[in-house]
Amino acid sequence: QVQLVESGGGLVQAGGSLRLSCAASGRTFSSYVMGWFRQAPGKEREFVAAISWSALNKNYADSVKGRFTISRDNAKNTVSLQMSSLKPEDAAVYYCAAGSRPWQVAPTALPNEYPYWGQGTQVTVSS
């Protein structure tokens, strides 16, 4: 059974940093794109960042470029999201997601390209 478990969420002041992690199990994810999405109350789920299987290609939403960094450790089957200079508008539930097409080069921003999702971790940013 495929399982993605996020951790690292919490409360942080605006301007602060948080590091989210996602541990994958039930399948070797080293061959697949991994992504982060978020959903704030009353809003649709939106793309945050994605990384190709090799980590050579990364894709970021314009709203987080220069502030967030996605990385992965294929040996440990984990993907991380380092978030800096956090803003109140970054507050949301953050979800880890895994793609299903092996060796995909482009780290897609499309949610329907990710069949596997974690339960989410809450990030709260106080102003």
Short mmCIF file of the N, C-alpha and C atoms (twelve columns), coordinates in Angstrom:
data_MODEL
# 
_entry.id   MODEL 
# 
loop_
_atom_site.group_PDB 
_atom_site.id 
_atom_site.type_symbol 
_atom_site.label_atom_id 
_atom_site.label_alt_id 
_atom_site.label_comp_id 
_atom_site.label_asym_id 
_atom_site.label_seq_id 
_atom_site.Cartn_x 
_atom_site.Cartn_y 
_atom_site.Cartn_z 
_atom_site.pdbx_PDB_model_num 
ATOM 1   N N  . GLN A 1   0.849   -1.193 0.000   1 
ATOM 2   C CA . GLN A 1   0.000   0.000  0.000   1 
ATOM 3   C C  . GLN A 1   0.879   1.236  0.000   1 
ATOM 4   N N  . VAL A 2   0.629   2.099  -0.962  1 
ATOM 5   C CA . VAL A 2   1.402   3.328  -1.064  1 
ATOM 6   C C  . VAL A 2   0.981   4.295  0.039   1 
ATOM 7   N N  . GLN A 3   1.959   4.878  0.685   1 
ATOM 8   C CA . GLN A 3   1.672   5.815  1.758   1 
ATOM 9   C C  . GLN A 3   2.648   6.976  1.716   1 
ATOM 10  N N  . LEU A 4   2.102   8.189  1.838   1 
ATOM 11  C CA . LEU A 4   2.903   9.405  1.926   1 
ATOM 12  C C  . LEU A 4   2.551   10.087 3.235   1 
ATOM 13  N N  . VAL A 5   3.553   10.397 4.026   1 
ATOM 14  C CA . VAL A 5   3.318   11.002 5.333   1 
ATOM 15  C C  . VAL A 5   4.126   12.280 5.439   1 
ATOM 16  N N  . GLU A 6   3.391   13.396 5.585   1 
ATOM 17  C CA . GLU A 6   4.038   14.698 5.722   1 
ATOM 18  C C  . GLU A 6   4.317   15.009 7.195   1 
ATOM 19  N N  . SER A 7   5.327   15.820 7.412   1 
ATOM 20  C CA . SER A 7   5.650   16.299 8.749   1 
ATOM 21  C C  . SER A 7   6.348   17.646 8.632   1 
ATOM 22  N N  . GLY A 8   6.432   18.342 9.766   1 
ATOM 23  C CA . GLY A 8   7.169   19.594 9.798   1 
ATOM 24  C C  . GLY A 8   6.325   20.846 9.808   1 
ATOM 25  N N  . GLY A 9   5.016   20.688 9.685   1 
ATOM 26  C CA . GLY A 9   4.157   21.864 9.724   1 
ATOM 27  C C  . GLY A 9   4.102   22.460 11.118  1 
ATOM 28  N N  . GLY A 10  3.524   23.642 11.214  1 
ATOM 29  C CA . GLY A 10  3.400   24.289 12.504  1 
ATOM 30  C C  . GLY A 10  3.095   25.760 12.374  1 
ATOM 31  N N  . LEU A 11  3.268   26.461 13.477  1 
ATOM 32  C CA . LEU A 11  3.012   27.893 13.536  1 
ATOM 33  C C  . LEU A 11  4.342   28.646 13.449  1 
ATOM 34  N N  . VAL A 12  4.389   29.629 12.587  1 
ATOM 35  C CA . VAL A 12  5.600   30.421 12.425  1 
ATOM 36  C C  . VAL A 12  5.211   31.870 12.180  1 
ATOM 37  N N  . GLN A 13  6.059   32.778 12.597  1 
ATOM 38  C CA . GLN A 13  5.804   34.196 12.347  1 
ATOM 39  C C  . GLN A 13  6.160   34.543 10.909  1 
ATOM 40  N N  . ALA A 14  5.492   35.541 10.400  1 
ATOM 41  C CA . ALA A 14  5.815   36.021 9.053   1 
ATOM 42  C C  . ALA A 14  7.301   36.367 8.977   1 
ATOM 43  N N  . GLY A 15  7.911   35.943 7.888   1 
ATOM 44  C CA . GLY A 15  9.342   36.139 7.726   1 
ATOM 45  C C  . GLY A 15  10.162  34.952 8.181   1 
ATOM 46  N N  . GLY A 16  9.533   34.032 8.869   1 
ATOM 47  C CA . GLY A 16  10.221  32.861 9.387   1 
ATOM 48  C C  . GLY A 16  10.339  31.747 8.371   1 
ATOM 49  N N  . SER A 17  10.840  30.611 8.852   1 
ATOM 50  C CA . SER A 17  11.091  29.463 7.973   1 
ATOM 51  C C  . SER A 17  10.523  28.189 8.577   1 
ATOM 52  N N  . LEU A 18  10.210  27.276 7.692   1 
ATOM 53  C CA . LEU A 18  9.788   25.934 8.080   1 
ATOM 54  C C  . LEU A 18  10.313  24.964 7.041   1 
ATOM 55  N N  . ARG A 19  10.539  23.743 7.472   1 
ATOM 56  C CA . ARG A 19  10.943  22.686 6.543   1 
ATOM 57  C C  . ARG A 19  9.951   21.543 6.645   1 
ATOM 58  N N  . LEU A 20  9.281   21.271 5.544   1 
ATOM 59  C CA . LEU A 20  8.355   20.155 5.474   1 
ATOM 60  C C  . LEU A 20  9.059   18.940 4.890   1 
ATOM 61  N N  . SER A 21  8.680   17.794 5.395   1 
ATOM 62  C CA . SER A 21  9.225   16.546 4.871   1 
ATOM 63  C C  . SER A 21  8.091   15.596 4.525   1 
ATOM 64  N N  . CYS A 22  8.360   14.728 3.595   1 
ATOM 65  C CA . CYS A 22  7.384   13.721 3.177   1 
ATOM 66  C C  . CYS A 22  8.114   12.395 3.053   1 
ATOM 67  N N  . ALA A 23  7.639   11.425 3.805   1 
ATOM 68  C CA . ALA A 23  8.221   10.085 3.757   1 
ATOM 69  C C  . ALA A 23  7.298   9.173  2.963   1 
ATOM 70  N N  . ALA A 24  7.862   8.508  1.975   1 
ATOM 71  C CA . ALA A 24  7.087   7.629  1.110   1 
ATOM 72  C C  . ALA A 24  7.372   6.173  1.432   1 
ATOM 73  N N  . SER A 25  6.351   5.376  1.367   1 
ATOM 74  C CA . SER A 25  6.522   3.942  1.595   1 
ATOM 75  C C  . SER A 25  5.544   3.168  0.718   1 
ATOM 76  N N  . GLY A 26  5.786   1.900  0.585   1 
ATOM 77  C CA . GLY A 26  4.900   1.054  -0.200  1 
ATOM 78  C C  . GLY A 26  5.296   0.962  -1.658  1 
ATOM 79  N N  . ARG A 27  6.214   1.783  -2.041  1 
ATOM 80  C CA . ARG A 27  6.701   1.767  -3.420  1 
ATOM 81  C C  . ARG A 27  8.002   2.554  -3.433  1 
ATOM 82  N N  . THR A 28  8.863   2.228  -4.351  1 
ATOM 83  C CA . THR A 28  10.081  3.009  -4.512  1 
ATOM 84  C C  . THR A 28  9.766   4.217  -5.375  1 
ATOM 85  N N  . PHE A 29  9.866   5.385  -4.780  1 
ATOM 86  C CA . PHE A 29  9.474   6.608  -5.466  1 
ATOM 87  C C  . PHE A 29  10.624  7.284  -6.187  1 
ATOM 88  N N  . SER A 30  11.785  6.671  -6.161  1 
ATOM 89  C CA . SER A 30  12.951  7.329  -6.741  1 
ATOM 90  C C  . SER A 30  12.825  7.553  -8.242  1 
ATOM 91  N N  . SER A 31  11.915  6.829  -8.903  1 
ATOM 92  C CA . SER A 31  11.767  6.960  -10.351 1 
ATOM 93  C C  . SER A 31  10.660  7.925  -10.761 1 
ATOM 94  N N  . TYR A 32  10.033  8.580  -9.781  1 
ATOM 95  C CA . TYR A 32  8.823   9.334  -10.063 1 
ATOM 96  C C  . TYR A 32  8.940   10.795 -9.639  1 
ATOM 97  N N  . VAL A 33  8.199   11.633 -10.349 1 
ATOM 98  C CA . VAL A 33  8.072   13.028 -9.943  1 
ATOM 99  C C  . VAL A 33  7.388   13.098 -8.577  1 
ATOM 100 N N  . MET A 34  7.847   14.023 -7.752  1 
ATOM 101 C CA . MET A 34  7.221   14.286 -6.464  1 
ATOM 102 C C  . MET A 34  6.848   15.766 -6.422  1 
ATOM 103 N N  . GLY A 35  5.740   16.053 -5.759  1 
ATOM 104 C CA . GLY A 35  5.285   17.433 -5.725  1 
ATOM 105 C C  . GLY A 35  4.712   17.830 -4.380  1 
ATOM 106 N N  . TRP A 36  4.610   19.136 -4.207  1 
ATOM 107 C CA . TRP A 36  3.930   19.721 -3.052  1 
ATOM 108 C C  . TRP A 36  2.807   20.615 -3.548  1 
ATOM 109 N N  . PHE A 37  1.674   20.483 -2.901  1 
ATOM 110 C CA . PHE A 37  0.519   21.326 -3.175  1 
ATOM 111 C C  . PHE A 37  0.037   21.887 -1.845  1 
ATOM 112 N N  . ARG A 38  -0.829  22.889 -1.909  1 
ATOM 113 C CA . ARG A 38  -1.385  23.436 -0.672  1 
ATOM 114 C C  . ARG A 38  -2.826  23.853 -0.894  1 
ATOM 115 N N  . GLN A 39  -3.545  23.892 0.198   1 
ATOM 116 C CA . GLN A 39  -4.943  24.317 0.125   1 
ATOM 117 C C  . GLN A 39  -5.271  25.128 1.355   1 
ATOM 118 N N  . ALA A 40  -5.663  26.363 1.126   1 
ATOM 119 C CA . ALA A 40  -6.095  27.257 2.197   1 
ATOM 120 C C  . ALA A 40  -7.610  27.158 2.324   1 
ATOM 121 N N  . PRO A 41  -8.154  27.515 3.482   1 
ATOM 122 C CA . PRO A 41  -9.607  27.449 3.684   1 
ATOM 123 C C  . PRO A 41  -10.357 28.248 2.625   1 
ATOM 124 N N  . GLY A 42  -11.348 27.617 2.029   1 
ATOM 125 C CA . GLY A 42  -12.167 28.297 1.042   1 
ATOM 126 C C  . GLY A 42  -11.536 28.441 -0.320  1 
ATOM 127 N N  . LYS A 43  -10.362 27.870 -0.491  1 
ATOM 128 C CA . LYS A 43  -9.664  27.974 -1.780  1 
ATOM 129 C C  . LYS A 43  -9.406  26.591 -2.352  1 
ATOM 130 N N  . GLU A 44  -9.158  26.565 -3.646  1 
ATOM 131 C CA . GLU A 44  -8.829  25.309 -4.300  1 
ATOM 132 C C  . GLU A 44  -7.388  24.909 -4.000  1 
ATOM 133 N N  . ARG A 45  -7.143  23.611 -4.128  1 
ATOM 134 C CA . ARG A 45  -5.783  23.136 -3.957  1 
ATOM 135 C C  . ARG A 45  -4.915  23.723 -5.068  1 
ATOM 136 N N  . GLU A 46  -3.720  24.201 -4.707  1 
ATOM 137 C CA . GLU A 46  -2.854  24.816 -5.706  1 
ATOM 138 C C  . GLU A 46  -1.459  24.217 -5.665  1 
ATOM 139 N N  . PHE A 47  -0.835  24.261 -6.800  1 
ATOM 140 C CA . PHE A 47  0.524   23.746 -6.948  1 
ATOM 141 C C  . PHE A 47  1.519   24.649 -6.229  1 
ATOM 142 N N  . VAL A 48  2.505   24.028 -5.593  1 
ATOM 143 C CA . VAL A 48  3.566   24.770 -4.928  1 
ATOM 144 C C  . VAL A 48  4.916   24.505 -5.599  1 
ATOM 145 N N  . ALA A 49  5.292   23.233 -5.666  1 
ATOM 146 C CA . ALA A 49  6.597   22.888 -6.235  1 
ATOM 147 C C  . ALA A 49  6.610   21.419 -6.627  1 
ATOM 148 N N  . ALA A 50  7.486   21.083 -7.560  1 
ATOM 149 C CA . ALA A 50  7.641   19.686 -7.975  1 
ATOM 150 C C  . ALA A 50  9.083   19.446 -8.380  1 
ATOM 151 N N  . ILE A 51  9.491   18.188 -8.306  1 
ATOM 152 C CA . ILE A 51  10.867  17.829 -8.597  1 
ATOM 153 C C  . ILE A 51  10.881  16.527 -9.387  1 
ATOM 154 N N  . SER A 52  11.716  16.481 -10.402 1 
ATOM 155 C CA . SER A 52  11.817  15.272 -11.211 1 
ATOM 156 C C  . SER A 52  12.516  14.168 -10.440 1 
ATOM 157 N N  . TRP A 53  12.456  12.961 -10.984 1 
ATOM 158 C CA . TRP A 53  13.024  11.813 -10.287 1 
ATOM 159 C C  . TRP A 53  14.516  11.990 -10.036 1 
ATOM 160 N N  . SER A 54  15.199  12.654 -10.955 1 
ATOM 161 C CA . SER A 54  16.648  12.830 -10.821 1 
ATOM 162 C C  . SER A 54  17.024  14.046 -9.997  1 
ATOM 163 N N  . ALA A 55  16.018  14.876 -9.666  1 
ATOM 164 C CA . ALA A 55  16.239  16.143 -8.964  1 
ATOM 165 C C  . ALA A 55  16.901  17.196 -9.842  1 
ATOM 166 N N  . LEU A 56  17.086  16.910 -11.106 1 
ATOM 167 C CA . LEU A 56  17.722  17.884 -11.995 1 
ATOM 168 C C  . LEU A 56  16.742  18.964 -12.435 1 
ATOM 169 N N  . ASN A 57  15.470  18.616 -12.447 1 
ATOM 170 C CA . ASN A 57  14.451  19.573 -12.875 1 
ATOM 171 C C  . ASN A 57  13.506  19.885 -11.734 1 
ATOM 172 N N  . LYS A 58  13.260  21.178 -11.533 1 
ATOM 173 C CA . LYS A 58  12.355  21.621 -10.488 1 
ATOM 174 C C  . LYS A 58  11.394  22.646 -11.069 1 
ATOM 175 N N  . ASN A 59  10.241  22.695 -10.489 1 
ATOM 176 C CA . ASN A 59  9.196   23.595 -10.955 1 
ATOM 177 C C  . ASN A 59  8.570   24.248 -9.735  1 
ATOM 178 N N  . TYR A 60  8.402   25.563 -9.784  1 
ATOM 179 C CA . TYR A 60  7.840   26.289 -8.654  1 
ATOM 180 C C  . TYR A 60  6.692   27.178 -9.114  1 
ATOM 181 N N  . ALA A 61  5.716   27.328 -8.248  1 
ATOM 182 C CA . ALA A 61  4.685   28.340 -8.489  1 
ATOM 183 C C  . ALA A 61  5.332   29.711 -8.383  1 
ATOM 184 N N  . ASP A 62  4.840   30.649 -9.163  1 
ATOM 185 C CA . ASP A 62  5.417   31.996 -9.144  1 
ATOM 186 C C  . ASP A 62  5.379   32.598 -7.745  1 
ATOM 187 N N  . SER A 63  4.355   32.255 -7.000  1 
ATOM 188 C CA . SER A 63  4.163   32.857 -5.675  1 
ATOM 189 C C  . SER A 63  5.226   32.428 -4.661  1 
ATOM 190 N N  . VAL A 64  5.948   31.343 -4.952  1 
ATOM 191 C CA . VAL A 64  6.939   30.848 -3.978  1 
ATOM 192 C C  . VAL A 64  8.364   30.872 -4.522  1 
ATOM 193 N N  . LYS A 65  8.537   31.230 -5.771  1 
ATOM 194 C CA . LYS A 65  9.875   31.258 -6.366  1 
ATOM 195 C C  . LYS A 65  10.797  32.165 -5.571  1 
ATOM 196 N N  . GLY A 66  11.985  31.672 -5.307  1 
ATOM 197 C CA . GLY A 66  12.971  32.445 -4.566  1 
ATOM 198 C C  . GLY A 66  12.820  32.329 -3.061  1 
ATOM 199 N N  . ARG A 67  11.720  31.739 -2.599  1 
ATOM 200 C CA . ARG A 67  11.500  31.585 -1.154  1 
ATOM 201 C C  . ARG A 67  11.452  30.122 -0.731  1 
ATOM 202 N N  . PHE A 68  10.944  29.264 -1.608  1 
ATOM 203 C CA . PHE A 68  10.810  27.844 -1.291  1 
ATOM 204 C C  . PHE A 68  11.802  27.037 -2.127  1 
ATOM 205 N N  . THR A 69  12.276  25.947 -1.544  1 
ATOM 206 C CA . THR A 69  13.182  25.044 -2.257  1 
ATOM 207 C C  . THR A 69  12.738  23.614 -2.036  1 
ATOM 208 N N  . ILE A 70  12.538  22.897 -3.134  1 
ATOM 209 C CA . ILE A 70  12.169  21.491 -3.049  1 
ATOM 210 C C  . ILE A 70  13.416  20.643 -3.264  1 
ATOM 211 N N  . SER A 71  13.485  19.542 -2.536  1 
ATOM 212 C CA . SER A 71  14.617  18.623 -2.679  1 
ATOM 213 C C  . SER A 71  14.139  17.212 -2.395  1 
ATOM 214 N N  . ARG A 72  14.962  16.250 -2.745  1 
ATOM 215 C CA . ARG A 72  14.594  14.859 -2.493  1 
ATOM 216 C C  . ARG A 72  15.832  14.046 -2.160  1 
ATOM 217 N N  . ASP A 73  15.600  12.977 -1.417  1 
ATOM 218 C CA . ASP A 73  16.648  12.019 -1.101  1 
ATOM 219 C C  . ASP A 73  16.118  10.653 -1.518  1 
ATOM 220 N N  . ASN A 74  16.503  10.206 -2.670  1 
ATOM 221 C CA . ASN A 74  15.957  8.955  -3.199  1 
ATOM 222 C C  . ASN A 74  16.385  7.740  -2.383  1 
ATOM 223 N N  . ALA A 75  17.527  7.834  -1.753  1 
ATOM 224 C CA . ALA A 75  17.973  6.717  -0.928  1 
ATOM 225 C C  . ALA A 75  17.064  6.523  0.281   1 
ATOM 226 N N  . LYS A 76  16.486  7.625  0.738   1 
ATOM 227 C CA . LYS A 76  15.609  7.571  1.906   1 
ATOM 228 C C  . LYS A 76  14.134  7.643  1.542   1 
ATOM 229 N N  . ASN A 77  13.850  7.763  0.252   1 
ATOM 230 C CA . ASN A 77  12.455  7.859  -0.213  1 
ATOM 231 C C  . ASN A 77  11.734  9.044  0.439   1 
ATOM 232 N N  . THR A 78  12.409  10.175 0.461   1 
ATOM 233 C CA . THR A 78  11.821  11.368 1.063   1 
ATOM 234 C C  . THR A 78  11.925  12.564 0.118   1 
ATOM 235 N N  . VAL A 79  11.015  13.489 0.305   1 
ATOM 236 C CA . VAL A 79  11.056  14.763 -0.406  1 
ATOM 237 C C  . VAL A 79  10.796  15.859 0.616   1 
ATOM 238 N N  . SER A 80  11.478  16.977 0.461   1 
ATOM 239 C CA . SER A 80  11.374  18.059 1.432   1 
ATOM 240 C C  . SER A 80  11.018  19.367 0.749   1 
ATOM 241 N N  . LEU A 81  10.478  20.261 1.536   1 
ATOM 242 C CA . LEU A 81  10.168  21.605 1.053   1 
ATOM 243 C C  . LEU A 81  10.672  22.592 2.099   1 
ATOM 244 N N  . GLN A 82  11.736  23.299 1.775   1 
ATOM 245 C CA . GLN A 82  12.274  24.324 2.656   1 
ATOM 246 C C  . GLN A 82  11.571  25.624 2.324   1 
ATOM 247 N N  . MET A 83  10.898  26.195 3.318   1 
ATOM 248 C CA . MET A 83  10.122  27.407 3.105   1 
ATOM 249 C C  . MET A 83  10.738  28.545 3.924   1 
ATOM 250 N N  . SER A 84  11.062  29.615 3.257   1 
ATOM 251 C CA . SER A 84  11.665  30.774 3.912   1 
ATOM 252 C C  . SER A 84  10.855  32.020 3.594   1 
ATOM 253 N N  . SER A 85  11.106  33.057 4.365   1 
ATOM 254 C CA . SER A 85  10.401  34.337 4.169   1 
ATOM 255 C C  . SER A 85  8.899   34.110 4.063   1 
ATOM 256 N N  . LEU A 86  8.378   33.351 4.980   1 
ATOM 257 C CA . LEU A 86  6.971   32.981 4.922   1 
ATOM 258 C C  . LEU A 86  6.075   34.192 5.102   1 
ATOM 259 N N  . LYS A 87  4.965   34.155 4.388   1 
ATOM 260 C CA . LYS A 87  3.979   35.226 4.427   1 
ATOM 261 C C  . LYS A 87  2.661   34.653 4.950   1 
ATOM 262 N N  . PRO A 88  1.800   35.512 5.468   1 
ATOM 263 C CA . PRO A 88  0.496   35.019 5.938   1 
ATOM 264 C C  . PRO A 88  -0.263  34.273 4.841   1 
ATOM 265 N N  . GLU A 89  -0.093  34.678 3.605   1 
ATOM 266 C CA . GLU A 89  -0.802  34.018 2.505   1 
ATOM 267 C C  . GLU A 89  -0.244  32.638 2.176   1 
ATOM 268 N N  . ASP A 90  0.859   32.255 2.802   1 
ATOM 269 C CA . ASP A 90  1.380   30.894 2.632   1 
ATOM 270 C C  . ASP A 90  0.680   29.897 3.552   1 
ATOM 271 N N  . ALA A 91  -0.105  30.399 4.482   1 
ATOM 272 C CA . ALA A 91  -0.789  29.509 5.418   1 
ATOM 273 C C  . ALA A 91  -1.766  28.605 4.679   1 
ATOM 274 N N  . ALA A 92  -1.677  27.322 4.956   1 
ATOM 275 C CA . ALA A 92  -2.509  26.341 4.259   1 
ATOM 276 C C  . ALA A 92  -2.172  24.953 4.795   1 
ATOM 277 N N  . VAL A 93  -2.934  23.990 4.357   1 
ATOM 278 C CA . VAL A 93  -2.550  22.601 4.542   1 
ATOM 279 C C  . VAL A 93  -1.691  22.224 3.341   1 
ATOM 280 N N  . TYR A 94  -0.515  21.707 3.614   1 
ATOM 281 C CA . TYR A 94  0.423   21.338 2.561   1 
ATOM 282 C C  . TYR A 94  0.396   19.828 2.359   1 
ATOM 283 N N  . TYR A 95  0.286   19.451 1.090   1 
ATOM 284 C CA . TYR A 95  0.183   18.046 0.727   1 
ATOM 285 C C  . TYR A 95  1.374   17.618 -0.128  1 
ATOM 286 N N  . CYS A 96  1.868   16.449 0.178   1 
ATOM 287 C CA . CYS A 96  2.877   15.798 -0.635  1 
ATOM 288 C C  . CYS A 96  2.165   14.899 -1.643  1 
ATOM 289 N N  . ALA A 97  2.703   14.820 -2.848  1 
ATOM 290 C CA . ALA A 97  2.081   13.987 -3.873  1 
ATOM 291 C C  . ALA A 97  3.135   13.292 -4.708  1 
ATOM 292 N N  . ALA A 98  2.788   12.121 -5.208  1 
ATOM 293 C CA . ALA A 98  3.718   11.337 -6.019  1 
ATOM 294 C C  . ALA A 98  3.097   11.017 -7.367  1 
ATOM 295 N N  . GLY A 99  3.904   11.143 -8.406  1 
ATOM 296 C CA . GLY A 99  3.444   10.842 -9.749  1 
ATOM 297 C C  . GLY A 99  3.429   9.348  -10.022 1 
ATOM 298 N N  . SER A 100 2.934   8.995  -11.206 1 
ATOM 299 C CA . SER A 100 2.806   7.576  -11.538 1 
ATOM 300 C C  . SER A 100 3.552   7.185  -12.800 1 
ATOM 301 N N  . ARG A 101 4.148   8.137  -13.489 1 
ATOM 302 C CA . ARG A 101 4.876   7.807  -14.718 1 
ATOM 303 C C  . ARG A 101 6.373   7.807  -14.428 1 
ATOM 304 N N  . PRO A 102 7.001   6.650  -14.522 1 
ATOM 305 C CA . PRO A 102 8.427   6.577  -14.201 1 
ATOM 306 C C  . PRO A 102 9.285   7.340  -15.199 1 
ATOM 307 N N  . TRP A 103 10.345  7.890  -14.694 1 
ATOM 308 C CA . TRP A 103 11.349  8.600  -15.497 1 
ATOM 309 C C  . TRP A 103 10.802  9.840  -16.201 1 
ATOM 310 N N  . GLN A 104 9.739   10.385 -15.669 1 
ATOM 311 C CA . GLN A 104 9.181   11.607 -16.238 1 
ATOM 312 C C  . GLN A 104 10.142  12.751 -15.979 1 
ATOM 313 N N  . VAL A 105 10.494  13.474 -17.033 1 
ATOM 314 C CA . VAL A 105 11.506  14.524 -16.908 1 
ATOM 315 C C  . VAL A 105 10.905  15.810 -16.364 1 
ATOM 316 N N  . ALA A 106 9.722   16.153 -16.859 1 
ATOM 317 C CA . ALA A 106 9.120   17.429 -16.476 1 
ATOM 318 C C  . ALA A 106 8.360   17.288 -15.166 1 
ATOM 319 N N  . PRO A 107 8.714   18.096 -14.165 1 
ATOM 320 C CA . PRO A 107 7.985   18.054 -12.896 1 
ATOM 321 C C  . PRO A 107 6.677   18.829 -13.014 1 
ATOM 322 N N  . THR A 108 5.619   18.124 -13.316 1 
ATOM 323 C CA . THR A 108 4.346   18.740 -13.650 1 
ATOM 324 C C  . THR A 108 3.678   19.427 -12.471 1 
ATOM 325 N N  . ALA A 109 2.906   20.459 -12.797 1 
ATOM 326 C CA . ALA A 109 2.140   21.195 -11.793 1 
ATOM 327 C C  . ALA A 109 0.678   20.760 -11.761 1 
ATOM 328 N N  . LEU A 110 0.318   19.790 -12.592 1 
ATOM 329 C CA . LEU A 110 -1.075  19.374 -12.700 1 
ATOM 330 C C  . LEU A 110 -1.435  18.346 -11.644 1 
ATOM 331 N N  . PRO A 111 -2.403  18.655 -10.789 1 
ATOM 332 C CA . PRO A 111 -2.768  17.708 -9.720  1 
ATOM 333 C C  . PRO A 111 -3.192  16.339 -10.235 1 
ATOM 334 N N  . ASN A 112 -3.827  16.293 -11.403 1 
ATOM 335 C CA . ASN A 112 -4.308  14.995 -11.877 1 
ATOM 336 C C  . ASN A 112 -3.186  14.103 -12.406 1 
ATOM 337 N N  . GLU A 113 -1.973  14.612 -12.424 1 
ATOM 338 C CA . GLU A 113 -0.809  13.790 -12.771 1 
ATOM 339 C C  . GLU A 113 -0.245  13.078 -11.547 1 
ATOM 340 N N  . TYR A 114 -0.849  13.332 -10.390 1 
ATOM 341 C CA . TYR A 114 -0.369  12.747 -9.139  1 
ATOM 342 C C  . TYR A 114 -1.459  11.866 -8.535  1 
ATOM 343 N N  . PRO A 115 -1.358  10.580 -8.671  1 
ATOM 344 C CA . PRO A 115 -2.391  9.718  -8.118  1 
ATOM 345 C C  . PRO A 115 -2.237  9.422  -6.629  1 
ATOM 346 N N  . TYR A 116 -1.084  9.747  -6.062  1 
ATOM 347 C CA . TYR A 116 -0.842  9.421  -4.659  1 
ATOM 348 C C  . TYR A 116 -0.656  10.710 -3.850  1 
ATOM 349 N N  . TRP A 117 -1.366  10.768 -2.720  1 
ATOM 350 C CA . TRP A 117 -1.369  11.977 -1.896  1 
ATOM 351 C C  . TRP A 117 -1.228  11.622 -0.430  1 
ATOM 352 N N  . GLY A 118 -0.568  12.515 0.309   1 
ATOM 353 C CA . GLY A 118 -0.523  12.382 1.747   1 
ATOM 354 C C  . GLY A 118 -1.746  13.014 2.385   1 
ATOM 355 N N  . GLN A 119 -1.781  12.975 3.710   1 
ATOM 356 C CA . GLN A 119 -2.917  13.519 4.451   1 
ATOM 357 C C  . GLN A 119 -2.788  15.016 4.700   1 
ATOM 358 N N  . GLY A 120 -1.603  15.535 4.539   1 
ATOM 359 C CA . GLY A 120 -1.404  16.967 4.690   1 
ATOM 360 C C  . GLY A 120 -0.846  17.352 6.046   1 
ATOM 361 N N  . THR A 121 -0.174  18.500 6.068   1 
ATOM 362 C CA . THR A 121 0.343   19.068 7.310   1 
ATOM 363 C C  . THR A 121 0.033   20.551 7.323   1 
ATOM 364 N N  . GLN A 122 -0.437  21.040 8.452   1 
ATOM 365 C CA . GLN A 122 -0.901  22.419 8.550   1 
ATOM 366 C C  . GLN A 122 0.276   23.373 8.738   1 
ATOM 367 N N  . VAL A 123 0.273   24.436 7.965   1 
ATOM 368 C CA . VAL A 123 1.226   25.532 8.131   1 
ATOM 369 C C  . VAL A 123 0.437   26.790 8.440   1 
ATOM 370 N N  . THR A 124 0.752   27.401 9.564   1 
ATOM 371 C CA . THR A 124 0.095   28.634 9.978   1 
ATOM 372 C C  . THR A 124 1.137   29.727 10.094  1 
ATOM 373 N N  . VAL A 125 0.866   30.863 9.490   1 
ATOM 374 C CA . VAL A 125 1.808   31.974 9.497   1 
ATOM 375 C C  . VAL A 125 1.126   33.170 10.148  1 
ATOM 376 N N  . SER A 126 1.688   33.621 11.245  1 
ATOM 377 C CA . SER A 126 1.112   34.763 11.945  1 
ATOM 378 C C  . SER A 126 1.758   36.055 11.462  1 
ATOM 379 N N  . SER A 127 0.952   37.081 11.382  1 
ATOM 380 C CA . SER A 127 1.462   38.369 10.884  1 
ATOM 381 C C  . SER A 127 1.972   39.249 12.018  1 
# 
